[in-house]
Structure formats: structure tokens, C-alpha cells
Amino acid sequence: MPDRADRHVQRWLPVLPDLDPDVEAVVTRVSLLTRHLRAVKERALADVDLPAHEYDTLHALAGRRGRAAPSELAEDLGVAPASITARVDSLVRRGLVERIPSSTDRRRVDVALTDAGRAAWRGALDARGAEEHRLLDVLDPDERRVLSDLLRRVLLVAEQPGS
């Protein structure tokens, strides 16, 4: 059954006769899936009343077992350390994180997920995960593995310096 990418390729082939239909179809499908998953993420975040930057901060904290130094969060998120302070302040006011003394350095304060913060993060994560599984459940486990391996090969080229 033709999809939007097939229709896109058919529309452009007469205009661009040297267009590689397979390359164009793959790129179009990746773009459409990315757009779809971004919209799913936005809806999931709206459902738990989380701006994307706050979700990303909770996600980074969860990935560090629920506790991290602000400098670690800044590094994980690729942002300036000064911007973490404002994010954490907002999350503290909402009761989603708390500042606690560091267990390794008395001069330092760590940021920790609260139960409410973990619940908000999980709510958004579970909604996104349900849609990801819905999409990929059309493939059997071997097909998913092959798709993942093929996408890895393409991504490794994109991640090379100078790309």
C-alpha cells in the first residue's frame, strides 16, 4: 500500500529525473516519522504539564538514578551551567525535584527527583513509549533488529566529523 513518501517520490520524479527514489523515500519516511514522534512527545508533555526543557532535565536526572550535580546535568543536556540553575529553580517550585546535600562533597548540592517528578517523567515517557511500540509492533523482533542495525550504519556516517 503506498504511503505519503511514495506519493512524494511520484510527485517529484517527473520534476527531478535524476532523483534516486529509494534515497528520497527513506529520507522522507525518516522525516515524517520524526515529525510524528515529536508531536507525540509534545502531546505527552502537555498531558503532564511539562515544558520540553523541564522534561529533558527530569529525563537526565532519571538517567543518573534520580540524583546528580547541576554541573553533571548541564553536561548531559549540553547547556551552560548557569541555565541549569533556572531550570532547577522552576522544578523545585513545582515539587518535581529537590536540592539535597552532596554525599561526596559538603560544599556541593545535588539535585534529586521527587516522587512527583519521577511520576511526571514516567507519565510522559510511558505515553511516548506506547506510541513507539505501536509503530514498531508491525515488525517482528528480527525485522526491528535489522531496521535498527541499518539505521545505526547511516547514523554513524552522519556522526563522523565534518558531517
Short mmCIF file of C-alpha atoms in Angstrom, two decimals:
data_model
loop_
_atom_site.label_atom_id
_atom_site.label_comp_id
_atom_site.label_asym_id
_atom_site.label_seq_id
_atom_site.Cartn_x
_atom_site.Cartn_y
_atom_site.Cartn_z
CA MET A 1 0.00 0.00 0.00
CA PRO A 2 1.51 3.40 -0.97
CA ASP A 3 2.30 5.85 1.81
CA ARG A 4 2.99 9.60 1.85
CA ALA A 5 6.65 9.01 0.96
CA ASP A 6 5.65 7.03 -2.14
CA ARG A 7 3.30 9.83 -3.22
CA HIS A 8 6.05 12.38 -2.56
CA VAL A 9 8.53 10.46 -4.72
CA GLN A 10 5.99 10.04 -7.52
CA ARG A 11 5.28 13.78 -7.49
CA TRP A 12 8.97 14.70 -7.71
CA LEU A 13 10.32 12.10 -10.14
CA PRO A 14 8.95 13.91 -13.23
CA VAL A 15 10.41 17.19 -11.96
CA LEU A 16 13.78 15.73 -10.94
CA PRO A 17 14.51 12.80 -13.27
CA ASP A 18 17.89 12.10 -11.62
CA LEU A 19 16.26 11.75 -8.19
CA ASP A 20 17.12 8.45 -6.52
CA PRO A 21 13.66 7.27 -5.46
CA ASP A 22 14.98 4.96 -2.74
CA VAL A 23 17.10 7.66 -1.09
CA GLU A 24 14.25 10.17 -1.31
CA ALA A 25 11.75 7.67 0.10
CA VAL A 26 13.99 6.76 3.05
CA VAL A 27 14.75 10.39 3.90
CA THR A 28 11.08 11.35 3.58
CA ARG A 29 9.96 8.46 5.79
CA VAL A 30 12.56 9.29 8.46
CA SER A 31 11.45 12.93 8.36
CA LEU A 32 7.74 12.04 8.62
CA LEU A 33 8.36 9.61 11.48
CA THR A 34 10.48 12.20 13.29
CA ARG A 35 7.70 14.77 12.92
CA HIS A 36 5.12 12.25 14.17
CA LEU A 37 7.20 11.26 17.21
CA ARG A 38 7.88 14.92 18.02
CA ALA A 39 4.12 15.60 18.01
CA VAL A 40 3.53 12.57 20.26
CA LYS A 41 6.17 13.88 22.67
CA GLU A 42 4.57 17.33 22.71
CA ARG A 43 1.13 15.85 23.49
CA ALA A 44 2.58 13.60 26.20
CA LEU A 45 4.33 16.57 27.81
CA ALA A 46 1.19 18.69 27.63
CA ASP A 47 -0.75 15.90 29.34
CA VAL A 48 1.60 16.05 32.35
CA ASP A 49 2.04 19.85 32.14
CA LEU A 50 5.78 19.72 31.45
CA PRO A 51 7.65 22.06 29.12
CA ALA A 52 10.18 20.17 26.98
CA HIS A 53 13.21 21.64 28.78
CA GLU A 54 11.83 20.53 32.16
CA TYR A 55 11.11 17.03 30.83
CA ASP A 56 14.64 16.85 29.43
CA THR A 57 16.03 17.82 32.84
CA LEU A 58 13.92 15.19 34.63
CA HIS A 59 14.96 12.65 31.99
CA ALA A 60 18.65 13.44 32.52
CA LEU A 61 18.19 13.10 36.29
CA ALA A 62 16.38 9.79 35.91
CA GLY A 63 19.24 8.56 33.74
CA ARG A 64 21.58 9.26 36.63
CA ARG A 65 19.46 7.20 39.02
CA GLY A 66 17.49 10.22 40.18
CA ARG A 67 20.34 12.33 41.53
CA ALA A 68 23.07 14.50 40.00
CA ALA A 69 25.16 17.59 40.47
CA PRO A 70 23.98 20.61 38.48
CA SER A 71 27.24 20.52 36.51
CA GLU A 72 26.52 16.91 35.51
CA LEU A 73 23.05 17.88 34.33
CA ALA A 74 24.47 20.76 32.30
CA GLU A 75 26.93 18.40 30.64
CA ASP A 76 24.27 15.77 29.95
CA LEU A 77 21.94 18.36 28.43
CA GLY A 78 24.63 20.26 26.54
CA VAL A 79 23.71 23.59 28.13
CA ALA A 80 25.59 26.24 30.07
CA PRO A 81 25.78 25.53 33.81
CA ALA A 82 24.11 28.88 34.53
CA SER A 83 20.97 27.80 32.67
CA ILE A 84 20.60 24.74 34.89
CA THR A 85 20.02 26.93 37.93
CA ALA A 86 16.86 28.44 36.43
CA ARG A 87 15.60 25.03 35.33
CA VAL A 88 16.18 23.54 38.76
CA ASP A 89 14.57 26.54 40.48
CA SER A 90 11.42 26.05 38.41
CA LEU A 91 11.34 22.30 39.07
CA VAL A 92 11.89 22.84 42.81
CA ARG A 93 8.96 25.31 42.92
CA ARG A 94 6.76 22.69 41.24
CA GLY A 95 7.89 19.98 43.68
CA LEU A 96 9.41 17.83 40.92
CA VAL A 97 12.99 17.96 42.22
CA GLU A 98 14.71 18.95 45.43
CA ARG A 99 18.15 20.19 46.30
CA ILE A 100 20.00 17.94 48.73
CA PRO A 101 23.50 17.99 50.20
CA SER A 102 26.04 16.08 48.17
CA SER A 103 27.07 12.75 49.60
CA THR A 104 30.64 13.26 48.34
CA ASP A 105 31.35 16.97 48.88
CA ARG A 106 29.92 19.06 51.73
CA ARG A 107 30.29 22.23 49.64
CA ARG A 108 28.16 20.89 46.83
CA VAL A 109 24.41 20.50 46.41
CA ASP A 110 22.88 17.78 44.26
CA VAL A 111 19.52 17.76 42.53
CA ALA A 112 17.23 14.80 43.16
CA LEU A 113 13.95 13.67 41.65
CA THR A 114 10.97 13.72 43.98
CA ASP A 115 8.22 11.12 43.74
CA ALA A 116 6.11 13.70 41.87
CA GLY A 117 8.98 14.40 39.47
CA ARG A 118 9.51 10.71 38.78
CA ALA A 119 5.75 10.26 38.21
CA ALA A 120 5.60 13.19 35.75
CA TRP A 121 8.66 11.91 33.89
CA ARG A 122 7.28 8.35 33.75
CA GLY A 123 3.86 9.56 32.60
CA ALA A 124 5.36 11.32 29.59
CA LEU A 125 7.85 8.53 28.95
CA ASP A 126 5.17 5.84 29.05
CA ALA A 127 2.91 7.74 26.64
CA ARG A 128 5.78 8.14 24.19
CA GLY A 129 6.84 4.53 24.62
CA ALA A 130 3.32 3.26 23.94
CA GLU A 131 3.29 5.02 20.58
CA GLU A 132 6.80 3.85 19.71
CA HIS A 133 5.74 0.26 20.40
CA ARG A 134 2.51 0.72 18.43
CA LEU A 135 4.52 1.83 15.42
CA LEU A 136 7.22 -0.81 15.64
CA ASP A 137 4.93 -3.70 16.55
CA VAL A 138 4.20 -4.06 12.81
CA LEU A 139 7.71 -5.57 12.63
CA ASP A 140 8.73 -8.84 14.22
CA PRO A 141 11.77 -8.80 16.56
CA ASP A 142 14.19 -9.80 13.78
CA GLU A 143 12.89 -7.06 11.49
CA ARG A 144 13.23 -4.47 14.27
CA ARG A 145 16.82 -5.60 14.83
CA VAL A 146 17.60 -5.31 11.10
CA LEU A 147 16.00 -1.86 10.94
CA SER A 148 17.97 -0.74 13.99
CA ASP A 149 21.22 -2.05 12.50
CA LEU A 150 20.60 -0.32 9.17
CA LEU A 151 19.75 2.99 10.84
CA ARG A 152 22.88 2.67 13.01
CA ARG A 153 25.05 2.37 9.88
CA VAL A 154 23.50 5.53 8.43
CA LEU A 155 23.75 7.41 11.74
CA LEU A 156 27.43 6.52 12.15
CA VAL A 157 28.12 8.22 8.82
CA ALA A 158 26.16 11.29 9.94
CA GLU A 159 28.10 11.41 13.23
CA GLN A 160 31.51 11.43 11.55
CA PRO A 161 33.47 14.67 11.93
CA GLY A 162 32.77 17.06 9.10
CA SER A 163 29.26 15.72 8.51
#
